[in-house]
Coordinates of C-alpha atoms in Angstrom, one line a residue:
X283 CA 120.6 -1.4 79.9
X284 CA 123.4 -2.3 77.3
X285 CA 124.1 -3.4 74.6
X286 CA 127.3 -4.8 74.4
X287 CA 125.9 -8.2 71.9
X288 CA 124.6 -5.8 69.4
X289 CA 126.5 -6.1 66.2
X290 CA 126.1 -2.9 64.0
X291 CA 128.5 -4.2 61.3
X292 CA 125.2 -6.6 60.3
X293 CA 122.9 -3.8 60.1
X294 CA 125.1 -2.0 58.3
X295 CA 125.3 -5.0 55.8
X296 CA 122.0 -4.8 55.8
X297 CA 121.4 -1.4 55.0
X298 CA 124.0 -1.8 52.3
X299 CA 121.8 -4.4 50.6
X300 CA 118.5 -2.9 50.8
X301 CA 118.0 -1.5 47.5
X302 CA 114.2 -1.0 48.0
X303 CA 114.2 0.5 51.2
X304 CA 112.2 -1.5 53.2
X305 CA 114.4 -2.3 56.5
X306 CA 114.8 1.6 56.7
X307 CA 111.0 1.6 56.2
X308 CA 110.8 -0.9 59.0
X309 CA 113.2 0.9 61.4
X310 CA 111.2 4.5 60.2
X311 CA 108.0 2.6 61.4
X312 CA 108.8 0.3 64.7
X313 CA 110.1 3.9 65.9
X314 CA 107.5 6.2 65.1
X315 CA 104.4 3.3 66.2
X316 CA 106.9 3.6 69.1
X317 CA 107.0 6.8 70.2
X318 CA 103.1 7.1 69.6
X319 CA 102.2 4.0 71.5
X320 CA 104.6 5.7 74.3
X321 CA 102.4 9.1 74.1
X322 CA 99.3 7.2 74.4
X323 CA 100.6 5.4 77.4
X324 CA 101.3 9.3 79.4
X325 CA 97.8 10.3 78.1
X326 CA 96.3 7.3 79.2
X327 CA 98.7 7.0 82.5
X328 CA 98.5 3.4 82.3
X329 CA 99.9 0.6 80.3
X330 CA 98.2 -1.1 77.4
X331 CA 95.9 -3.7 79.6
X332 CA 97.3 -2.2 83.0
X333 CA 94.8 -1.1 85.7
X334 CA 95.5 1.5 87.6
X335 CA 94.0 4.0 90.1
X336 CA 95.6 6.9 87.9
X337 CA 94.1 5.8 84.7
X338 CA 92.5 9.2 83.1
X339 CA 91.1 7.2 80.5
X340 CA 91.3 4.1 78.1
X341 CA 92.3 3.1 75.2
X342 CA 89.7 2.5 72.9
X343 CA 90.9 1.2 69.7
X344 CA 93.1 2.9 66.9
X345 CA 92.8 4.2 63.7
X346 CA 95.1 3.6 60.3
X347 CA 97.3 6.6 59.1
X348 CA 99.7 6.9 56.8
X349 CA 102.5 8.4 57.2
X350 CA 105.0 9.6 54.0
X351 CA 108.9 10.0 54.9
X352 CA 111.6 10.3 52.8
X353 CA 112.0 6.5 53.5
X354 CA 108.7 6.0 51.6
X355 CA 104.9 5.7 53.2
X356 CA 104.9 3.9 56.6
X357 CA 101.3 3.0 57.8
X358 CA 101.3 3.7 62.0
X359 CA 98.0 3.2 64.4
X360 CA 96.8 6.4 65.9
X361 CA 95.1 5.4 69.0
X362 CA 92.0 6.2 70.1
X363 CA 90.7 6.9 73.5
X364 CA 87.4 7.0 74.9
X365 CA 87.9 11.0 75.3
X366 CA 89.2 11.3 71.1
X367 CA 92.4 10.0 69.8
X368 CA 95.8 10.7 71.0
X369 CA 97.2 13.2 68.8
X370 CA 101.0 12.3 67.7
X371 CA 103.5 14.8 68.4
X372 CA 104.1 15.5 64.5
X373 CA 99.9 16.2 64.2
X374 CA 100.0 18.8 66.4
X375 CA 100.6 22.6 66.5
X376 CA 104.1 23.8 67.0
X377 CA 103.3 26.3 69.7
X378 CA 103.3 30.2 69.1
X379 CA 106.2 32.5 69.8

């Protein structure tokens, strides 16, 4: 996939005006929501709403967390599956040397 149409100059101009933050805030969230919703998808090895035969589990709602970066607090859904949540990678335990 490309993206040849994408025009960074405007996000740039964008970034430039953003005193309070929030567009980085935005970009800080849409990723991170992003990257859990993609980790819940390998746990659950099915899509949100997909049926599959090797589905280990479902999705069973989500939970509110918030999240502080040096972009400010960003609020992200933690889902939850019918065997506990999925843990984001930043929530668990770098493992031992």
């Amino acid at each position: 996939m490309t993206h040849n149409d994408f025009d960074l100059s405007k996000v740039l101009e964008q970034l430039k005006s953003d005193e309070s933050g929030d567009l980085v805030r935005q970009m800080v969230t849409f990723l991170y929501q992003a990257l859990i919703d993609a980790e819940a998808t390998d746990v659950v090895q099915a899509e949100r709403h997909e049926r599959t035969l090797s589905r280990t589990t479902q999705r069973n709602g989500s939970r509110a967390r918030l999240l502080t970066t040096k972009a400010g607090d960003v609020e992200l859904k933690d889902t939850q599956t019918a065997k506990g949540f999925v843990l984001p990678f930043r929530a668990r335990a770098a493992p031992a040397h």
